[in-house]
Tab-separated table of C-alpha atoms in Angstrom:
chain	number	residue	atom	x	y	z
A	295	MET	CA	19.371	-118.600	41.077
A	296	ASN	CA	21.006	-121.609	42.715
A	297	ASN	CA	19.174	-122.797	45.784
A	298	SER	CA	20.842	-126.197	46.107
A	299	LEU	CA	22.529	-125.183	49.348
A	300	ILE	CA	19.222	-124.217	50.890
A	301	SER	CA	17.377	-127.465	50.371
A	302	LYS	CA	13.727	-127.756	51.221
A	303	TYR	CA	12.551	-130.299	53.730
A	304	ILE	CA	11.660	-133.558	51.984
A	305	PRO	CA	9.197	-135.543	54.131
A	306	LEU	CA	10.103	-139.232	53.973
A	307	ASP	CA	9.783	-142.151	56.355
A	308	THR	CA	13.437	-142.985	57.007
A	309	VAL	CA	15.590	-143.657	60.047
A	310	ILE	CA	17.224	-140.229	59.743
A	311	HIS	CA	13.927	-138.391	59.291
A	312	ASN	CA	12.503	-140.082	62.379
A	313	LEU	CA	15.406	-139.136	64.624
A	314	ASP	CA	14.752	-136.569	67.318
A	315	PRO	CA	15.660	-133.107	65.925
A	316	ARG	CA	17.786	-132.482	69.029
A	317	THR	CA	19.856	-135.512	68.102
A	318	LYS	CA	20.308	-134.336	64.519
A	319	LEU	CA	21.215	-130.808	65.617
A	320	PHE	CA	23.826	-132.072	68.085
A	321	PHE	CA	25.160	-134.577	65.552
A	322	VAL	CA	25.589	-131.934	62.833
A	323	ILE	CA	27.285	-129.400	65.126
A	324	VAL	CA	29.778	-131.953	66.478
A	325	TYR	CA	30.320	-133.416	62.986
A	326	LEU	CA	31.197	-129.950	61.642
A	327	VAL	CA	33.685	-129.508	64.484
A	328	ASP	CA	35.190	-132.921	63.666
A	329	ILE	CA	35.620	-131.891	60.025
A	330	PHE	CA	37.842	-128.972	60.971
A	331	ILE	CA	39.917	-130.772	63.603
A	332	ALA	CA	40.531	-133.850	61.423
A	333	HIS	CA	43.858	-133.987	59.584
A	334	SER	CA	44.812	-137.594	58.795
A	335	ILE	CA	43.512	-139.752	55.948
A	336	ALA	CA	42.015	-142.247	58.408
A	337	GLU	CA	40.009	-139.499	60.112
A	338	PHE	CA	38.576	-138.162	56.850
A	339	LEU	CA	37.787	-141.694	55.642
A	340	LEU	CA	35.837	-142.254	58.853
A	341	LEU	CA	33.937	-138.983	58.383
A	342	PHE	CA	33.172	-139.858	54.755
A	343	LEU	CA	31.977	-143.315	55.787
A	344	ILE	CA	29.638	-141.813	58.386
A	345	PHE	CA	28.285	-139.307	55.885
A	346	ILE	CA	27.699	-141.931	53.173
A	347	THR	CA	25.815	-144.079	55.699
A	348	VAL	CA	23.664	-141.139	56.810
A	349	ALA	CA	22.972	-140.060	53.208
A	350	TYR	CA	21.995	-143.610	52.257
A	351	LEU	CA	19.697	-144.059	55.257
A	352	SER	CA	18.056	-140.673	54.620
A	353	LYS	CA	17.526	-141.484	50.905
A	354	THR	CA	18.973	-138.117	49.933
A	355	SER	CA	19.219	-137.698	46.169
A	356	PHE	CA	22.739	-137.974	44.738
A	357	ASN	CA	21.878	-135.227	42.232
A	358	MET	CA	21.015	-132.896	45.108
A	359	LEU	CA	24.375	-133.554	46.760
A	360	LEU	CA	26.229	-133.121	43.468
A	361	SER	CA	24.408	-129.864	42.784
A	362	SER	CA	25.364	-128.562	46.230
A	363	VAL	CA	29.038	-129.289	45.526
A	364	LYS	CA	28.856	-127.576	42.119
A	365	SER	CA	27.529	-124.434	43.774
A	366	ILE	CA	30.733	-123.956	45.808
A	367	ILE	CA	33.235	-124.585	43.002
A	368	ILE	CA	34.013	-120.855	42.718
A	369	LEU	CA	34.734	-120.703	46.462
A	370	ILE	CA	36.998	-123.757	46.227
A	371	VAL	CA	38.880	-122.281	43.249
A	372	PHE	CA	39.352	-118.967	45.059
A	373	THR	CA	40.732	-120.570	48.228
A	374	SER	CA	42.956	-122.821	46.110
A	375	LEU	CA	44.485	-119.801	44.372
A	376	VAL	CA	45.092	-118.161	47.744
A	377	HIS	CA	46.995	-121.252	48.908
A	378	ILE	CA	49.021	-121.462	45.693
A	379	PHE	CA	50.159	-117.836	45.857
A	380	PHE	CA	50.612	-117.358	49.609
A	381	ASN	CA	51.288	-120.780	51.171
A	382	LYS	CA	55.073	-121.262	51.079
A	383	SER	CA	55.335	-124.157	53.546
A	384	GLY	CA	56.896	-127.517	52.682
A	385	SER	CA	59.130	-128.360	49.765
A	386	VAL	CA	58.923	-127.072	46.186
A	387	VAL	CA	56.794	-129.399	44.061
A	388	LEU	CA	56.650	-127.372	40.856
A	389	ASP	CA	59.049	-124.604	39.863
A	390	LEU	CA	57.534	-122.403	37.181
A	391	SER	CA	59.178	-119.406	35.589
A	392	PHE	CA	56.934	-116.947	37.393
A	393	MET	CA	56.183	-118.782	40.667
A	394	LYS	CA	56.862	-121.845	42.827
A	395	ILE	CA	54.221	-124.256	44.091
A	396	TYR	CA	54.936	-125.835	47.482
A	397	SER	CA	53.758	-129.134	48.950
A	398	GLY	CA	52.116	-127.288	51.843
A	399	ALA	CA	49.938	-125.379	49.364
A	400	LEU	CA	48.772	-128.591	47.697
A	401	LEU	CA	48.025	-130.172	51.067
A	402	GLY	CA	46.102	-127.069	52.123
A	403	ILE	CA	44.056	-127.155	48.900
A	404	LEU	CA	43.223	-130.819	49.430
A	405	LEU	CA	42.160	-130.297	53.046
A	406	ILE	CA	40.026	-127.234	52.396
A	407	THR	CA	38.328	-128.886	49.392
A	408	VAL	CA	37.434	-132.017	51.360
A	409	ARG	CA	36.184	-129.925	54.271
A	410	PHE	CA	34.049	-127.665	52.085
A	411	ILE	CA	32.468	-130.663	50.361
A	412	LEU	CA	31.697	-132.430	53.639
A	413	VAL	CA	30.289	-129.289	55.275
A	414	VAL	CA	27.984	-128.492	52.369
A	415	MET	CA	26.745	-132.044	51.862
A	416	VAL	CA	26.036	-132.715	55.536
A	417	MET	CA	24.079	-129.451	55.766
A	418	VAL	CA	22.061	-130.413	52.682
A	419	VAL	CA	21.162	-133.762	54.284
A	420	PHE	CA	20.294	-132.024	57.560
A	421	MET	CA	18.008	-129.462	55.907
A	422	ALA	CA	16.374	-132.134	53.720
A	423	THR	CA	15.573	-134.390	56.683
A	424	THR	CA	14.609	-131.785	59.306
A	425	SER	CA	11.772	-129.310	58.909
A	426	PRO	CA	12.204	-125.683	60.051
A	427	SER	CA	9.697	-126.219	62.860
A	428	GLN	CA	11.660	-129.247	64.084
A	429	ILE	CA	14.910	-127.256	64.044
A	430	THR	CA	13.242	-124.471	66.017
A	431	HIS	CA	11.779	-126.904	68.540
A	432	ALA	CA	15.163	-128.597	68.948
A	433	ILE	CA	16.943	-125.292	69.606
A	434	GLU	CA	14.247	-124.177	72.049
A	435	LYS	CA	14.430	-127.438	74.004
A	436	SER	CA	18.234	-127.739	73.898
A	437	LEU	CA	18.846	-124.154	75.014
A	438	GLY	CA	15.882	-123.919	77.363
A	439	PHE	CA	18.212	-123.637	80.360
A	440	LEU	CA	19.207	-120.138	79.164
A	441	LYS	CA	15.782	-118.869	80.221
A	442	VAL	CA	17.050	-119.002	83.791
A	443	ILE	CA	19.479	-116.139	83.082
A	444	GLY	CA	16.896	-114.147	81.122
A	445	VAL	CA	17.801	-115.102	77.553
A	446	PRO	CA	14.607	-115.011	75.410
A	447	ILE	CA	15.299	-118.344	73.744
A	448	SER	CA	11.667	-118.706	72.591
A	449	THR	CA	11.899	-115.437	70.659
A	450	PHE	CA	15.225	-116.491	69.146
A	451	ALA	CA	13.751	-119.846	68.097
A	452	LEU	CA	10.753	-118.089	66.534
A	453	VAL	CA	12.968	-115.702	64.544
A	454	LEU	CA	15.097	-118.610	63.344
A	455	SER	CA	12.036	-120.589	62.304
A	456	ILE	CA	10.618	-117.686	60.312
A	457	SER	CA	14.004	-117.022	58.684
A	458	LEU	CA	14.376	-120.641	57.581
A	459	ARG	CA	10.828	-120.658	56.286
A	460	PHE	CA	11.312	-117.447	54.306
A	461	ILE	CA	14.602	-118.357	52.576
A	462	PRO	CA	13.078	-120.729	49.965
A	463	THR	CA	10.158	-118.316	49.504
A	464	ILE	CA	12.485	-115.392	48.799
A	465	ILE	CA	14.508	-117.515	46.356
A	466	GLU	CA	11.350	-118.514	44.479
A	467	GLU	CA	10.225	-114.874	44.420
A	468	THR	CA	13.621	-113.818	43.059
A	469	ASN	CA	13.454	-116.432	40.287
A	470	ARG	CA	9.941	-115.269	39.400
A	471	ILE	CA	11.043	-111.625	39.126
A	472	ILE	CA	14.122	-112.567	37.068
A	473	ASN	CA	11.988	-114.612	34.659
A	474	ALA	CA	9.559	-111.695	34.348
A	475	GLN	CA	12.410	-109.302	33.545
A	476	VAL	CA	13.930	-111.732	31.001
A	477	SER	CA	10.554	-112.091	29.279
A	478	ARG	CA	10.572	-108.301	28.866
A	479	GLY	CA	13.932	-108.430	27.074
A	480	SER	CA	16.405	-107.962	29.926
A	481	ASP	CA	19.755	-109.728	29.616
A	482	PHE	CA	21.699	-110.087	32.876
A	483	ASN	CA	24.784	-111.654	31.245
A	484	GLU	CA	25.819	-108.825	28.943
A	485	GLY	CA	27.741	-105.654	29.682
A	486	SER	CA	30.437	-104.697	32.168
A	487	LEU	CA	30.391	-105.522	35.860
A	488	MET	CA	28.886	-102.127	36.717
A	489	GLN	CA	26.169	-102.563	34.084
A	490	LYS	CA	25.306	-106.014	35.446
A	491	VAL	CA	24.986	-104.556	38.944
A	492	LYS	CA	22.634	-101.833	37.663
A	493	LYS	CA	20.500	-104.469	35.922
A	494	PHE	CA	19.802	-106.114	39.272
A	495	ILE	CA	18.179	-102.961	40.694
A	496	PRO	CA	14.819	-103.757	39.011
A	497	ILE	CA	15.014	-107.117	40.812
A	498	LEU	CA	15.995	-105.883	44.268
A	499	ILE	CA	13.296	-103.216	44.569
A	500	PRO	CA	10.247	-105.461	43.929
A	501	LEU	CA	11.892	-108.250	45.957
A	502	PHE	CA	12.383	-105.896	48.908
A	503	ILE	CA	8.772	-104.680	48.670
A	504	ALA	CA	7.392	-108.220	48.384
A	505	THR	CA	9.446	-109.348	51.392
A	506	LEU	CA	8.194	-106.460	53.532
A	507	LYS	CA	4.623	-107.206	52.473
A	508	ARG	CA	4.960	-110.882	53.434
A	509	ALA	CA	6.511	-109.927	56.782
A	510	ASP	CA	3.665	-107.494	57.510
A	511	GLU	CA	1.051	-110.121	56.621
A	512	LEU	CA	2.771	-112.677	58.857
A	513	ALA	CA	2.946	-110.240	61.784
A	514	THR	CA	-0.761	-109.402	61.365
A	515	ALA	CA	-1.709	-113.092	61.220
A	516	MET	CA	0.276	-113.851	64.386
A	517	GLU	CA	-1.246	-110.880	66.201
A	518	VAL	CA	-4.793	-111.897	65.207
A	519	ARG	CA	-4.170	-115.403	66.526
A	520	GLY	CA	-2.987	-113.972	69.854
A	521	TYR	CA	0.590	-115.207	69.612
A	522	SER	CA	2.853	-114.109	72.464
A	523	THR	CA	6.385	-115.156	73.385
A	524	THR	CA	5.813	-114.285	77.037
A	525	ILE	CA	3.090	-116.907	77.522
A	526	LYS	CA	4.047	-120.540	78.016
A	527	ARG	CA	2.904	-122.485	74.966
A	528	SER	CA	1.975	-126.147	74.693
A	529	LYS	CA	3.397	-128.364	71.948
A	530	TYR	CA	1.406	-130.438	69.491
A	531	LYS	CA	4.246	-132.950	69.238
A	532	LYS	CA	6.387	-133.991	72.184
A	533	LEU	CA	10.048	-134.714	71.514
A	534	LYS	CA	11.044	-138.187	72.612
A	535	TYR	CA	14.282	-140.125	72.173
A	536	ASN	CA	14.373	-143.652	70.768
A	537	LYS	CA	17.144	-146.258	70.513
A	538	PHE	CA	18.481	-144.804	67.253
A	539	ASP	CA	18.895	-141.420	68.920
A	540	TYR	CA	21.078	-142.933	71.632
A	541	LEU	CA	23.086	-144.819	68.982
A	542	SER	CA	23.597	-141.545	67.073
A	543	TYR	CA	24.858	-139.782	70.199
A	544	LEU	CA	27.219	-142.667	70.881
A	545	LEU	CA	28.503	-142.738	67.293
A	546	ILE	CA	29.359	-139.047	67.062
A	547	ILE	CA	30.932	-138.967	70.551
A	548	VAL	CA	33.135	-142.013	69.807
A	549	THR	CA	34.099	-140.463	66.446
A	550	THR	CA	35.089	-137.199	68.121
A	551	VAL	CA	37.163	-139.003	70.755
A	552	PHE	CA	38.875	-141.002	67.997
A	553	ILE	CA	39.756	-137.861	66.018
A	554	ILE	CA	41.065	-136.046	69.107
A	555	LEU	CA	43.198	-138.934	70.394
A	556	ILE	CA	44.577	-140.278	67.107
């Protein structure tokens, strides 16, 4: 099972790792918005340059990034086929006996491919440089003002933290069950589509049971330790901005203004 898109946190001592998680969260959200509002070559070159710089500073493995791109090839191919068959804008580039391919379709394929690649790779870097607890803390601090109107942001942050923590665990559990079934002679690549679906039932049932068991154990552990979302909790680590955080805010804001105005 491919888990390249859900990268584990890799603890390193880099400039990106040491950034305040609030900075990284804001940077990623605005960067994703910039990806989808960018249209010109200059804008995408700027976004690529920023990403390459961030990836280099974070020491993210090139193989990890390449693996993340490989995992979305099917999605890229599907969207490309949709553009080829349904996008009739622009002039005819290729006139085949059974269909015509328009320039607008090719442009759409290029844009969506570049956007998919950037989105996936920047999320891989973000997940590899920011631990689930840091992400939770950043969301809780950034959206703390919602407590005024009664939004239980602490509960939401807790649920998000547990979800992020459980994703790699569930993937590992799934791989373990699949390997156990294969060792017993199961073959998940043979047969029709319906037969392949039926073969996954012996995987889903033990996975579902194991997930419920882990959730019950976690709830019991939290209850024993007296955890409560209604009580104000202290933090072991205090979030504090440094000069690189301010530079990151400035960089992404200037980039966004450039993309909007150009």
